[in-house]
mmCIF file of C-alpha atoms in Angstrom:
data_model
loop_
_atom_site.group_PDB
_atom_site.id
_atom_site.type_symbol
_atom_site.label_atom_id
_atom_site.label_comp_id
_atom_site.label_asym_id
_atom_site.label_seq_id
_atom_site.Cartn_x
_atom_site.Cartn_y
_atom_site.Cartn_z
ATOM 1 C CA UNK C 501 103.292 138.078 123.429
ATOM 2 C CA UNK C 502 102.482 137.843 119.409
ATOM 3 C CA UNK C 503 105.671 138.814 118.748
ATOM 4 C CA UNK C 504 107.338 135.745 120.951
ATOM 5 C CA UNK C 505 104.884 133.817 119.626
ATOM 6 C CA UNK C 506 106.173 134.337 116.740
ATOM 7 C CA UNK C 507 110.237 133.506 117.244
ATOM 8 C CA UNK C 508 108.958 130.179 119.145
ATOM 9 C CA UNK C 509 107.004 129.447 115.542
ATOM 10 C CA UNK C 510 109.811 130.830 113.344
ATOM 11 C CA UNK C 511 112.446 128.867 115.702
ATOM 12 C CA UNK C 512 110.700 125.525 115.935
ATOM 13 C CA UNK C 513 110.072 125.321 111.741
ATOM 14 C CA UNK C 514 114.110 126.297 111.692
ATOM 15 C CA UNK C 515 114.506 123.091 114.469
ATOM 16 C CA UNK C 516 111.952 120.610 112.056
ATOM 17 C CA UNK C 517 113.960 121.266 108.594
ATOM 18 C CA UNK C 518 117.209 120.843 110.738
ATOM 19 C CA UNK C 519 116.428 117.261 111.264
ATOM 20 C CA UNK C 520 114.074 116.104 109.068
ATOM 21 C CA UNK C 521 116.251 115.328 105.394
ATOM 22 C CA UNK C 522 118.563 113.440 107.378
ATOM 23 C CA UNK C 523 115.299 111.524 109.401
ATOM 24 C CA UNK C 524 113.421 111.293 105.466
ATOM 25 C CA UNK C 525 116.797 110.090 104.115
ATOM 26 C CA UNK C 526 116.815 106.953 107.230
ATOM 27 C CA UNK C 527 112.865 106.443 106.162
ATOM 28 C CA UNK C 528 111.591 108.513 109.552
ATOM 29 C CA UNK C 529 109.074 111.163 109.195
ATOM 30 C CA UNK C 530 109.746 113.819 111.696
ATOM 31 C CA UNK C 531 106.476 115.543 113.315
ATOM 32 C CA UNK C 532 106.301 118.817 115.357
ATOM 33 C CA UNK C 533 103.914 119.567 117.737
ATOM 34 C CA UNK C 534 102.722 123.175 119.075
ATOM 35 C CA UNK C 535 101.175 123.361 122.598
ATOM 36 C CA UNK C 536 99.019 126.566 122.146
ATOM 37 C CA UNK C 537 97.198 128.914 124.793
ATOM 38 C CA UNK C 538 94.067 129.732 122.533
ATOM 39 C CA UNK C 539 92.312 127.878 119.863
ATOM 40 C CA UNK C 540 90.895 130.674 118.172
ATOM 41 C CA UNK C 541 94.606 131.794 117.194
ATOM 42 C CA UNK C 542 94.628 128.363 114.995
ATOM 43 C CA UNK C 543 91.534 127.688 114.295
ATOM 44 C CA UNK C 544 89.485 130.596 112.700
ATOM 45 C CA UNK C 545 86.128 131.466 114.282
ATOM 46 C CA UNK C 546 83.535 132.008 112.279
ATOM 47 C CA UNK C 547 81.670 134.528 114.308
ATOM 48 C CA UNK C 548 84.631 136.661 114.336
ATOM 49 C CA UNK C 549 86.736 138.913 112.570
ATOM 50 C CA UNK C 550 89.472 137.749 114.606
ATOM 51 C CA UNK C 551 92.435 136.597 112.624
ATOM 52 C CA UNK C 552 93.909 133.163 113.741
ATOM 53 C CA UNK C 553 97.420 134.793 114.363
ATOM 54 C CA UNK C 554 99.094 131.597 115.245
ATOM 55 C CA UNK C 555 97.725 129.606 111.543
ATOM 56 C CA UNK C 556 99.043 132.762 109.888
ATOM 57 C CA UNK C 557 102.367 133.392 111.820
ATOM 58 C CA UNK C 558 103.107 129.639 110.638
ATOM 59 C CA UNK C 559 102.495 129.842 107.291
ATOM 60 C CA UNK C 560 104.268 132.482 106.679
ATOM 61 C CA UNK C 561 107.587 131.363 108.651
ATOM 62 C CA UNK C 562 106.882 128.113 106.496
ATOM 63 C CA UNK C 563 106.787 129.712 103.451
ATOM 64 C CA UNK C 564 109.368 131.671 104.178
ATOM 65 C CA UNK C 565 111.803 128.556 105.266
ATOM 66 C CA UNK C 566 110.399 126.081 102.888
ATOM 67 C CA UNK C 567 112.200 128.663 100.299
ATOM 68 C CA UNK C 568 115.565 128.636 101.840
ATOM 69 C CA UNK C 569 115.440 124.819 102.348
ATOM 70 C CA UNK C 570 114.263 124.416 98.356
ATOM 71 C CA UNK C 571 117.116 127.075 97.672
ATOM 72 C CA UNK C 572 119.984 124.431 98.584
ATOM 73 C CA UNK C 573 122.108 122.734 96.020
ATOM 74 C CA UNK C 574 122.528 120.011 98.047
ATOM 75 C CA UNK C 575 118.771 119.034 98.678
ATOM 76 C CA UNK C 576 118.251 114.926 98.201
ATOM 77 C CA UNK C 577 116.443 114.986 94.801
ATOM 78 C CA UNK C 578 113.446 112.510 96.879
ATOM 79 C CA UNK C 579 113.113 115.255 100.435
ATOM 80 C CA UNK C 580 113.107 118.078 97.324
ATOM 81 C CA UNK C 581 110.137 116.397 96.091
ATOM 82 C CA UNK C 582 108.918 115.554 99.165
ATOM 83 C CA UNK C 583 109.048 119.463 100.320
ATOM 84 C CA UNK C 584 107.864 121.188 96.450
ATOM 85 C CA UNK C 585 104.874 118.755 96.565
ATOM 86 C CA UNK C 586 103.414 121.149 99.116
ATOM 87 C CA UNK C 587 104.870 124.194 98.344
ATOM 88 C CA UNK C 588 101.505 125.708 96.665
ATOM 89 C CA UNK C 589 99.486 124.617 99.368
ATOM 90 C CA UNK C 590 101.303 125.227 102.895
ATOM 91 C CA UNK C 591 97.476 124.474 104.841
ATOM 92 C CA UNK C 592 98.619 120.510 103.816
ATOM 93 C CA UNK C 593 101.747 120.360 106.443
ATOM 94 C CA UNK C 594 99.458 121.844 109.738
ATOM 95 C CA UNK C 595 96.465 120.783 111.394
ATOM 96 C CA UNK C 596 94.962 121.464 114.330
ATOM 97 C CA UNK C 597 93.140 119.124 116.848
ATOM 98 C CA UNK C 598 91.143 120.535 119.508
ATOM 99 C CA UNK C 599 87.800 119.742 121.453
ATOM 100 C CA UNK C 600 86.156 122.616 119.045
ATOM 101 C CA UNK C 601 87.376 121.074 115.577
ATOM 102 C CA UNK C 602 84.970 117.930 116.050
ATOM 103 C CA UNK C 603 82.231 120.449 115.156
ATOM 104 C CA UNK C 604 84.207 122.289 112.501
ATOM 105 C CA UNK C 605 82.840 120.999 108.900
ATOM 106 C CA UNK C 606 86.073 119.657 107.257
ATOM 107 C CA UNK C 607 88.534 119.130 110.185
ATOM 108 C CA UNK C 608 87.462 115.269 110.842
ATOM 109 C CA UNK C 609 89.847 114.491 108.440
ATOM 110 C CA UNK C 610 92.429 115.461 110.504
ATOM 111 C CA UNK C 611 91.314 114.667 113.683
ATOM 112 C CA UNK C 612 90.699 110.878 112.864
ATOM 113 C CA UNK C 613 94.680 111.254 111.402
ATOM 114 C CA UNK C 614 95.851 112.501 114.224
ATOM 115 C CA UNK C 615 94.115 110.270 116.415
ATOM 116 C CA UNK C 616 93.127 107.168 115.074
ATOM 117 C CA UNK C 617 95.638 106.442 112.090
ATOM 118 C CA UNK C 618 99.137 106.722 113.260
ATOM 119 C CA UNK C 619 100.649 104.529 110.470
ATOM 120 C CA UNK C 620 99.279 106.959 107.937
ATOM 121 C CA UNK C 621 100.449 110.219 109.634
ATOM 122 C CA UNK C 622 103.946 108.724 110.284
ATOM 123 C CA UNK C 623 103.584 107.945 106.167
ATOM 124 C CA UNK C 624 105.464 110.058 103.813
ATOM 125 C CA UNK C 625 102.819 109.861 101.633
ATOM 126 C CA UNK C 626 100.979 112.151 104.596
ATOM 127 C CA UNK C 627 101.804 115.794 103.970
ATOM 128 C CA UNK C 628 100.770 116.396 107.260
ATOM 129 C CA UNK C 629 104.000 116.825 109.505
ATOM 130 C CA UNK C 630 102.502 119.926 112.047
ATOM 131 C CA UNK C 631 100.327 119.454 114.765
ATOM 132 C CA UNK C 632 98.717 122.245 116.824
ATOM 133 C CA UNK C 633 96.922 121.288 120.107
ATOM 134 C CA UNK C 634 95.629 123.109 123.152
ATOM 135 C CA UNK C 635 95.097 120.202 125.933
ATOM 136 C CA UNK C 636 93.629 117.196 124.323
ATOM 137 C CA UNK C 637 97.049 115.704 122.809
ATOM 138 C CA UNK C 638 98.296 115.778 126.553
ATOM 139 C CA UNK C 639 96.989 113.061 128.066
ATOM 140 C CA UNK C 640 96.487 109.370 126.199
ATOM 141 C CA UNK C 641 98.174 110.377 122.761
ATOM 142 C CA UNK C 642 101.967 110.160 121.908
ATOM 143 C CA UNK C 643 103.599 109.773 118.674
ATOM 144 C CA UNK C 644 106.774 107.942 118.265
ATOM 145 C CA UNK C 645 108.389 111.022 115.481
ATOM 146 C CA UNK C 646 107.438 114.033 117.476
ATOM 147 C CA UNK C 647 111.209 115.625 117.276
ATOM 148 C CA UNK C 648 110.258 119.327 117.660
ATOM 149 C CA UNK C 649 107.878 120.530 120.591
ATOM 150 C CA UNK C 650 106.548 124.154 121.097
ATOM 151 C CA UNK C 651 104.689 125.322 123.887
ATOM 152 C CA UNK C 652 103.201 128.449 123.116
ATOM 153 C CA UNK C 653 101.175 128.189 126.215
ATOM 154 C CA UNK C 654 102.139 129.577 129.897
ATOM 155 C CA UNK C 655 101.993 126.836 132.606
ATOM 156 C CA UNK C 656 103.878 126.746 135.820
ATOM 157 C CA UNK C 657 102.721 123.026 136.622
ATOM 158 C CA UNK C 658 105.521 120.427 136.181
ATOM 159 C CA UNK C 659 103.332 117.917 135.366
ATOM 160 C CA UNK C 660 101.473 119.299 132.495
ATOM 161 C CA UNK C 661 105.066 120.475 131.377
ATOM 162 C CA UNK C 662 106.227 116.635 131.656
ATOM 163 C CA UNK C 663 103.025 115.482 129.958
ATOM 164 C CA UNK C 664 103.692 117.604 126.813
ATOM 165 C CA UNK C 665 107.356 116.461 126.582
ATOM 166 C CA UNK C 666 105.999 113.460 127.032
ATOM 167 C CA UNK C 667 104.138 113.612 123.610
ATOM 168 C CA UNK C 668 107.326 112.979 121.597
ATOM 169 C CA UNK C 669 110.116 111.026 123.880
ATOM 170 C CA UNK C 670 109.603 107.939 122.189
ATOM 171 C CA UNK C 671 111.680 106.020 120.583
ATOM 172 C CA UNK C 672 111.011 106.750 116.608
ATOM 173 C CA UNK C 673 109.445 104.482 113.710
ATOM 174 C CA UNK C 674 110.582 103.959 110.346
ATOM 175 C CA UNK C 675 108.786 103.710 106.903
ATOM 176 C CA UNK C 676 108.328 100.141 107.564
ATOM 177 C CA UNK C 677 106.672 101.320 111.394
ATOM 178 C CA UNK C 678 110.054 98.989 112.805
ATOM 179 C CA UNK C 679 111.751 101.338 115.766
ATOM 180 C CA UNK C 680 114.365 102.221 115.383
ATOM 181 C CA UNK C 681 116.799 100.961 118.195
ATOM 182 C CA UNK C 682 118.612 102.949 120.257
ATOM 183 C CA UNK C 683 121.673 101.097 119.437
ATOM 184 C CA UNK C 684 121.363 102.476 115.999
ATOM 185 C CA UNK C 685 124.683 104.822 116.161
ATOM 186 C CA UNK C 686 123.911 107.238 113.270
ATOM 187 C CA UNK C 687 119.963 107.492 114.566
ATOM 188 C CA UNK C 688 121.261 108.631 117.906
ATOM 189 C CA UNK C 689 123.324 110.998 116.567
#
């Protein structure tokens, strides 16, 4: 299961850089969201020597991608600087929201981000373009540049798989938070 785990991760960073120069180049921060099946995989517990595979299995497929992207000779000079800014610190692109992280000392941060101010995460001055959930994202949150979903967790009910997808069908925002119609050609492309 760790080891699909890990292709989903691997695949859906491969599936984020795919879109997201051309989306930064139109002004539209692209954001991927990860449906998980534990939070203690994400989000370390203290009281354990359990490693949190899933925070681990994405860094290092990020690191590891974030390399080949930077590699390119091709790379807009602004998404290259937009990418190397966070290239030292990979914890800056991923956060994780879940019922236990409004107890965990430094995550409120992230959680009032994530929930509360959308213009800011949809910001490229926001590093954060990851989000990891278990259920509380599914029901009362969307986000307009959710381009990349990754369920990690096992369900066989239609409606929580519709609820998920749900998360990210939107129609996206720019830098200036105008969406962007679906009658833009080159956006539906």
């Amino acid at each position: 299961a760790d080891e699909v785990q890990s292709l989903l991760v691997a695949r859906t960073i491969d599936n984020h850089f795919e879109r997201e120069e051309a989306l930064f180049k139109r002004g539209i921060k692209a954001i991927s969201l990860f449906f998980i099946d534990a939070v203690y995989k994400y989000l370390p517990e203290v009281s354990s020597q359990r490693p949190a595979v899933l925070r681990e299995t994405f860094e290092r497929h990020y690191r590891a991608q974030l390399q080949a992207v930077l590699a390119k000779d091709d790379l807009d000079p602004a998404y290259r600087a937009y990418l190397v800014r966070t290239a030292e610190d990979v914890g800056r692109v991923h956060k994780g929201y879940f019922a236990r992280s409004h107890s965990e000392k430094g995550e409120e941060e992230a959680i009032k981000l994530i929930l509360q101010e959308k213009e800011k995460l949809l910001s490229f001055d926001t590093d954060l373009r990851f989000i990891f959930s278990m259920w509380a994202l599914q029901e009362g949150w969307d986000n307009p540049n959710v381009f990349t979903l990754c369920k990690l967790a096992p369900s066989d009910s239609r409606i929580t798989k519709l609820q998920q997808i749900g998360r990210g069908l939107r129609l996206a925002v720019n830098q200036q938070l105008e969406r962007v119609s679906v009658a833009d050609a080159a956006f539906d492309e």
